[in-house]
Amino acid sequence: MTLWRTISVGITTAILIMGLSSAVWAGDARQNLSQDSTLEKVLKRETLRVGFSTFKPWAMKGKNGEFIGFEIDVAKRLASDMGVKIRFIPTKWDGIIPALLTGKFDIIIGGMGITPKRNLKVNFSDPYEFSGMSIVANKDVAAGKSSLADFNNAETRVSVRLGTTAEKAAKNFLPKAKLLKFNDEAASIQELLNGKAACLVASNPLPETLVNKYPGKLYLPLQADFTSEPIGFAVRKGDPDFLNYLNNWIRVCNSEGWLEARYNYWFKTEDWKSQVE
């Protein structure tokens, strides 16, 4: 065998060994990534921990002390399909993403709108629902106002919930108005009812629900929602297996019509109101 041939065989052998080593390393890396997935941890723990905040009718506390709502149904179905128990962890909205990132829970299922700013911190699933922003106004304070332009002035006080897409929508569409920000939904509503705010910006059906509850005090100045935003599950970054499961779960539930049926129940009927009032 010539020297050149000997060298060539040696190089070829080395390349093969390196290739095999790389394949084994890549396989090990994929296996480790899979084992580190939140999905695997949930299955081993046999419990899905869900972070959420209360927004009617996404999630509410019923008269019996149990949480109910569209998102509660979604979370329960998700856990059931995974074959695990569920643990609900109520969290203030303005701190819900930091709580997810520190591992307080596995997923946010709370009517969270998908935004570029939030997406820098968390990964979102495909949308499983869409939400629109609307305005509910105080009849005494906002008499005669019937357009966004009517509310977009320095004299108008607008109530919003801190850290929500409603706050962002109010900033975008009513930049001249004075925003009154609240951590609690009930506080933002009370400000409107007391006449300290001319209107409240929130996702439907809350504005419609409030008008039906307080027809003598409140009205809907707009004929339709002025935004449409996608709603998704939020999970920690670097977890493709969990995200893959969630996206396929959404596809299956959509194909069955289950998500639409639950949405229609909570957002288009009042059959559930006796459970909270």
Short mmCIF file of C-alpha atoms in Angstrom, two decimals:
data_model
loop_
_atom_site.label_atom_id
_atom_site.label_comp_id
_atom_site.label_asym_id
_atom_site.label_seq_id
_atom_site.Cartn_x
_atom_site.Cartn_y
_atom_site.Cartn_z
CA MET A 1 0.00 0.00 0.00
CA THR A 2 1.40 3.37 -0.96
CA LEU A 3 1.91 6.12 1.59
CA TRP A 4 -0.82 8.23 -0.03
CA ARG A 5 -3.28 5.36 0.03
CA THR A 6 -2.48 4.70 3.68
CA ILE A 7 -3.06 8.37 4.50
CA SER A 8 -6.36 8.39 2.54
CA VAL A 9 -7.64 5.30 4.36
CA GLY A 10 -6.70 6.86 7.67
CA ILE A 11 -8.50 10.11 6.85
CA THR A 12 -11.60 8.23 5.67
CA THR A 13 -11.65 6.15 8.84
CA ALA A 14 -11.28 9.26 10.98
CA ILE A 15 -14.14 10.97 9.15
CA LEU A 16 -16.36 7.94 9.65
CA ILE A 17 -15.54 7.80 13.34
CA MET A 18 -16.21 11.54 13.71
CA GLY A 19 -19.49 11.18 11.81
CA LEU A 20 -20.64 8.32 14.01
CA SER A 21 -19.59 10.24 17.13
CA SER A 22 -21.50 13.32 15.95
CA ALA A 23 -24.60 11.25 15.25
CA VAL A 24 -24.43 9.66 18.69
CA TRP A 25 -23.89 13.09 20.32
CA ALA A 26 -26.81 14.58 18.36
CA GLY A 27 -29.00 11.69 19.39
CA ASP A 28 -28.05 12.13 23.02
CA ALA A 29 -28.70 15.87 22.77
CA ARG A 30 -32.17 15.28 21.34
CA GLN A 31 -32.91 12.75 24.05
CA ASN A 32 -31.78 15.16 26.76
CA LEU A 33 -33.86 17.94 25.23
CA SER A 34 -36.92 15.69 25.23
CA GLN A 35 -36.40 14.69 28.86
CA ASP A 36 -36.03 18.34 29.89
CA SER A 37 -39.32 19.28 28.22
CA THR A 38 -42.09 20.66 30.40
CA LEU A 39 -44.32 18.05 28.80
CA GLU A 40 -42.20 15.21 30.25
CA LYS A 41 -42.02 16.90 33.63
CA VAL A 42 -45.80 17.31 33.73
CA LEU A 43 -46.30 13.65 32.84
CA LYS A 44 -43.85 12.52 35.54
CA ARG A 45 -45.40 14.87 38.11
CA GLU A 46 -48.87 13.80 36.96
CA THR A 47 -50.09 17.36 37.44
CA LEU A 48 -50.42 20.32 35.07
CA ARG A 49 -49.91 23.64 36.87
CA VAL A 50 -51.87 26.45 35.19
CA GLY A 51 -51.29 30.15 35.75
CA PHE A 52 -54.22 32.48 35.11
CA SER A 53 -55.96 35.64 36.25
CA THR A 54 -59.69 36.28 36.55
CA PHE A 55 -61.47 37.90 33.61
CA LYS A 56 -65.18 37.35 32.98
CA PRO A 57 -66.07 34.96 31.41
CA TRP A 58 -62.55 33.62 30.73
CA ALA A 59 -62.04 32.62 34.37
CA MET A 60 -64.16 33.43 37.44
CA LYS A 61 -64.75 32.12 40.93
CA GLY A 62 -68.16 30.50 41.21
CA LYS A 63 -70.53 30.66 44.18
CA ASN A 64 -69.23 27.30 45.36
CA GLY A 65 -65.66 28.62 45.51
CA GLU A 66 -64.50 26.70 42.43
CA PHE A 67 -63.10 28.45 39.36
CA ILE A 68 -65.25 28.34 36.24
CA GLY A 69 -65.09 29.89 32.77
CA PHE A 70 -63.94 29.31 29.22
CA GLU A 71 -60.25 29.05 30.12
CA ILE A 72 -61.04 26.74 33.04
CA ASP A 73 -62.83 24.38 30.66
CA VAL A 74 -59.90 24.57 28.24
CA ALA A 75 -57.34 23.86 30.96
CA LYS A 76 -59.34 20.94 32.36
CA ARG A 77 -59.72 19.36 28.91
CA LEU A 78 -56.00 19.81 28.21
CA ALA A 79 -55.04 18.13 31.49
CA SER A 80 -57.54 15.33 30.91
CA ASP A 81 -56.15 14.63 27.44
CA MET A 82 -52.66 14.51 28.95
CA GLY A 83 -53.88 12.05 31.57
CA VAL A 84 -52.83 14.24 34.49
CA LYS A 85 -54.43 16.18 37.32
CA ILE A 86 -54.73 19.96 37.21
CA ARG A 87 -53.69 22.64 39.65
CA PHE A 88 -54.91 26.20 39.14
CA ILE A 89 -52.62 28.99 40.36
CA PRO A 90 -54.35 32.42 40.40
CA THR A 91 -51.80 35.15 39.67
CA LYS A 92 -51.96 38.93 39.28
CA TRP A 93 -51.94 39.76 35.60
CA ASP A 94 -49.05 42.20 35.67
CA GLY A 95 -46.81 39.53 37.21
CA ILE A 96 -48.02 36.45 35.36
CA ILE A 97 -45.20 36.21 32.79
CA PRO A 98 -42.41 36.60 35.39
CA ALA A 99 -44.14 33.89 37.46
CA LEU A 100 -44.12 31.55 34.44
CA LEU A 101 -40.44 32.22 33.76
CA THR A 102 -39.48 31.43 37.36
CA GLY A 103 -41.28 28.07 37.17
CA LYS A 104 -44.26 28.85 39.41
CA PHE A 105 -46.44 27.04 36.88
CA ASP A 106 -46.10 25.21 33.55
CA ILE A 107 -48.34 27.24 31.27
CA ILE A 108 -50.45 30.39 31.11
CA ILE A 109 -54.04 29.69 30.08
CA GLY A 110 -55.68 33.02 30.71
CA GLY A 111 -56.99 34.72 27.57
CA MET A 112 -53.51 36.06 26.85
CA GLY A 113 -53.28 38.01 23.61
CA ILE A 114 -50.29 37.20 21.41
CA THR A 115 -48.13 40.32 21.07
CA PRO A 116 -44.56 40.84 19.77
CA LYS A 117 -43.48 42.29 23.13
CA ARG A 118 -44.73 39.28 25.07
CA ASN A 119 -43.29 36.93 22.47
CA LEU A 120 -39.81 38.21 23.28
CA LYS A 121 -40.17 36.64 26.74
CA VAL A 122 -42.35 33.57 26.12
CA ASN A 123 -43.33 31.22 23.32
CA PHE A 124 -46.93 31.20 22.17
CA SER A 125 -48.95 28.33 20.79
CA ASP A 126 -51.10 28.74 17.71
CA PRO A 127 -54.20 30.83 18.48
CA TYR A 128 -57.06 28.85 19.95
CA GLU A 129 -59.40 31.83 20.10
CA PHE A 130 -59.67 35.50 19.13
CA SER A 131 -60.77 38.44 21.25
CA GLY A 132 -61.91 41.94 20.35
CA MET A 133 -61.70 45.21 22.29
CA SER A 134 -64.75 47.33 22.93
CA ILE A 135 -65.82 50.31 25.04
CA VAL A 136 -68.49 50.54 27.70
CA ALA A 137 -69.31 54.08 28.79
CA ASN A 138 -71.01 55.86 31.67
CA LYS A 139 -74.27 57.48 30.50
CA ASP A 140 -73.93 60.54 32.74
CA VAL A 141 -70.23 61.24 32.12
CA ALA A 142 -70.03 60.30 28.43
CA ALA A 143 -73.47 61.35 27.21
CA GLY A 144 -73.59 61.70 23.42
CA LYS A 145 -70.21 60.07 22.73
CA SER A 146 -70.49 57.47 19.97
CA SER A 147 -67.04 57.08 18.38
CA LEU A 148 -63.42 56.55 19.35
CA ALA A 149 -62.72 60.15 18.38
CA ASP A 150 -65.27 61.36 20.94
CA PHE A 151 -63.25 59.72 23.73
CA ASN A 152 -59.82 60.74 22.43
CA ASN A 153 -59.27 63.97 24.32
CA ALA A 154 -57.48 65.14 27.46
CA GLU A 155 -60.74 65.60 29.38
CA THR A 156 -61.73 61.93 29.07
CA ARG A 157 -60.72 59.48 31.79
CA VAL A 158 -60.48 55.87 30.59
CA SER A 159 -60.43 52.90 32.96
CA VAL A 160 -58.26 49.89 31.99
CA ARG A 161 -56.70 46.88 33.66
CA LEU A 162 -52.94 47.19 34.08
CA GLY A 163 -50.75 44.99 31.90
CA THR A 164 -53.53 43.87 29.56
CA THR A 165 -53.92 44.30 25.81
CA ALA A 166 -56.85 46.58 26.71
CA GLU A 167 -54.31 48.99 28.19
CA LYS A 168 -52.28 48.81 24.98
CA ALA A 169 -55.38 49.29 22.81
CA ALA A 170 -56.39 52.34 24.84
CA LYS A 171 -52.91 53.84 24.40
CA ASN A 172 -53.01 53.22 20.65
CA PHE A 173 -56.55 54.36 19.92
CA LEU A 174 -57.05 56.96 22.67
CA PRO A 175 -53.59 58.52 23.05
CA LYS A 176 -54.91 61.88 24.25
CA ALA A 177 -57.14 60.46 26.98
CA LYS A 178 -56.08 60.03 30.61
CA LEU A 179 -55.72 56.33 31.47
CA LEU A 180 -56.71 55.09 34.92
CA LYS A 181 -54.91 51.78 35.48
CA PHE A 182 -55.97 49.07 37.94
CA ASN A 183 -54.54 45.70 38.91
CA ASP A 184 -58.00 44.35 39.64
CA GLU A 185 -60.87 44.04 37.15
CA ALA A 186 -63.48 44.83 39.80
CA ALA A 187 -61.69 48.09 40.68
CA SER A 188 -61.59 49.19 37.03
CA ILE A 189 -65.34 48.53 36.73
CA GLN A 190 -66.13 50.35 39.97
CA GLU A 191 -64.31 53.45 38.72
CA LEU A 192 -66.63 53.44 35.69
CA LEU A 193 -69.78 52.91 37.77
CA ASN A 194 -68.78 55.70 40.16
CA GLY A 195 -68.48 58.11 37.25
CA LYS A 196 -64.79 58.75 37.88
CA ALA A 197 -64.08 57.31 34.43
CA ALA A 198 -66.03 58.11 31.29
CA CYS A 199 -65.48 54.65 29.85
CA LEU A 200 -63.83 51.29 30.29
CA VAL A 201 -61.82 49.58 27.55
CA ALA A 202 -61.96 45.79 27.76
CA SER A 203 -62.34 42.69 25.64
CA ASN A 204 -65.84 41.47 24.94
CA PRO A 205 -68.09 40.16 26.27
CA LEU A 206 -67.32 42.17 29.43
CA PRO A 207 -68.62 45.51 28.00
CA GLU A 208 -71.84 43.83 26.81
CA THR A 209 -72.22 41.99 30.12
CA LEU A 210 -71.84 45.23 32.09
CA VAL A 211 -74.44 47.04 30.00
CA ASN A 212 -76.91 44.20 30.51
CA LYS A 213 -76.24 44.30 34.26
CA TYR A 214 -76.36 48.11 34.62
CA PRO A 215 -78.62 49.33 31.77
CA GLY A 216 -79.52 52.49 33.65
CA LYS A 217 -75.90 53.57 34.08
CA LEU A 218 -73.93 52.21 31.13
CA TYR A 219 -74.12 52.00 27.34
CA LEU A 220 -72.13 50.76 24.35
CA PRO A 221 -70.97 53.74 22.26
CA LEU A 222 -69.53 51.63 19.40
CA GLN A 223 -71.40 49.28 17.08
CA ALA A 224 -68.61 46.68 16.97
CA ASP A 225 -65.23 45.74 18.46
CA PHE A 226 -62.41 48.01 17.33
CA THR A 227 -59.65 45.36 17.47
CA SER A 228 -59.20 41.62 16.92
CA GLU A 229 -56.38 39.82 18.70
CA PRO A 230 -55.23 36.18 18.70
CA ILE A 231 -55.26 34.31 22.02
CA GLY A 232 -52.66 31.60 22.71
CA PHE A 233 -51.10 29.44 25.40
CA ALA A 234 -47.87 30.90 26.78
CA VAL A 235 -44.95 28.63 27.74
CA ARG A 236 -41.28 29.07 28.52
CA LYS A 237 -38.85 29.35 25.62
CA GLY A 238 -36.69 26.44 24.44
CA ASP A 239 -39.39 23.78 24.70
CA PRO A 240 -40.38 22.56 21.19
CA ASP A 241 -41.94 19.29 22.42
CA PHE A 242 -44.47 21.01 24.68
CA LEU A 243 -45.27 23.59 22.01
CA ASN A 244 -45.75 20.83 19.41
CA TYR A 245 -48.19 19.02 21.72
CA LEU A 246 -50.18 22.19 22.40
CA ASN A 247 -50.45 23.14 18.73
CA ASN A 248 -51.67 19.69 17.75
CA TRP A 249 -54.09 19.67 20.69
CA ILE A 250 -55.58 22.92 19.40
CA ARG A 251 -55.93 21.45 15.89
CA VAL A 252 -57.74 18.39 17.23
CA CYS A 253 -60.10 20.39 19.46
CA ASN A 254 -60.86 22.78 16.60
CA SER A 255 -61.56 19.91 14.21
CA GLU A 256 -64.02 18.43 16.72
CA GLY A 257 -65.75 21.78 17.17
CA TRP A 258 -65.15 21.55 20.92
CA LEU A 259 -63.41 24.92 21.32
CA GLU A 260 -66.14 26.70 19.36
CA ALA A 261 -68.86 25.01 21.43
CA ARG A 262 -67.27 26.05 24.73
CA TYR A 263 -66.67 29.59 23.44
CA ASN A 264 -70.29 29.91 22.38
CA TYR A 265 -71.46 28.72 25.79
CA TRP A 266 -69.37 31.19 27.78
CA PHE A 267 -69.42 34.18 25.41
CA LYS A 268 -72.76 33.97 23.61
CA THR A 269 -75.12 32.70 26.30
CA GLU A 270 -75.92 33.63 29.89
CA ASP A 271 -76.62 30.06 30.97
CA TRP A 272 -73.63 30.16 33.33
CA LYS A 273 -74.52 33.35 35.21
CA SER A 274 -76.40 31.57 37.98
CA GLN A 275 -73.11 29.92 38.94
CA VAL A 276 -71.50 33.26 39.84
CA GLU A 277 -74.36 35.51 40.92
#
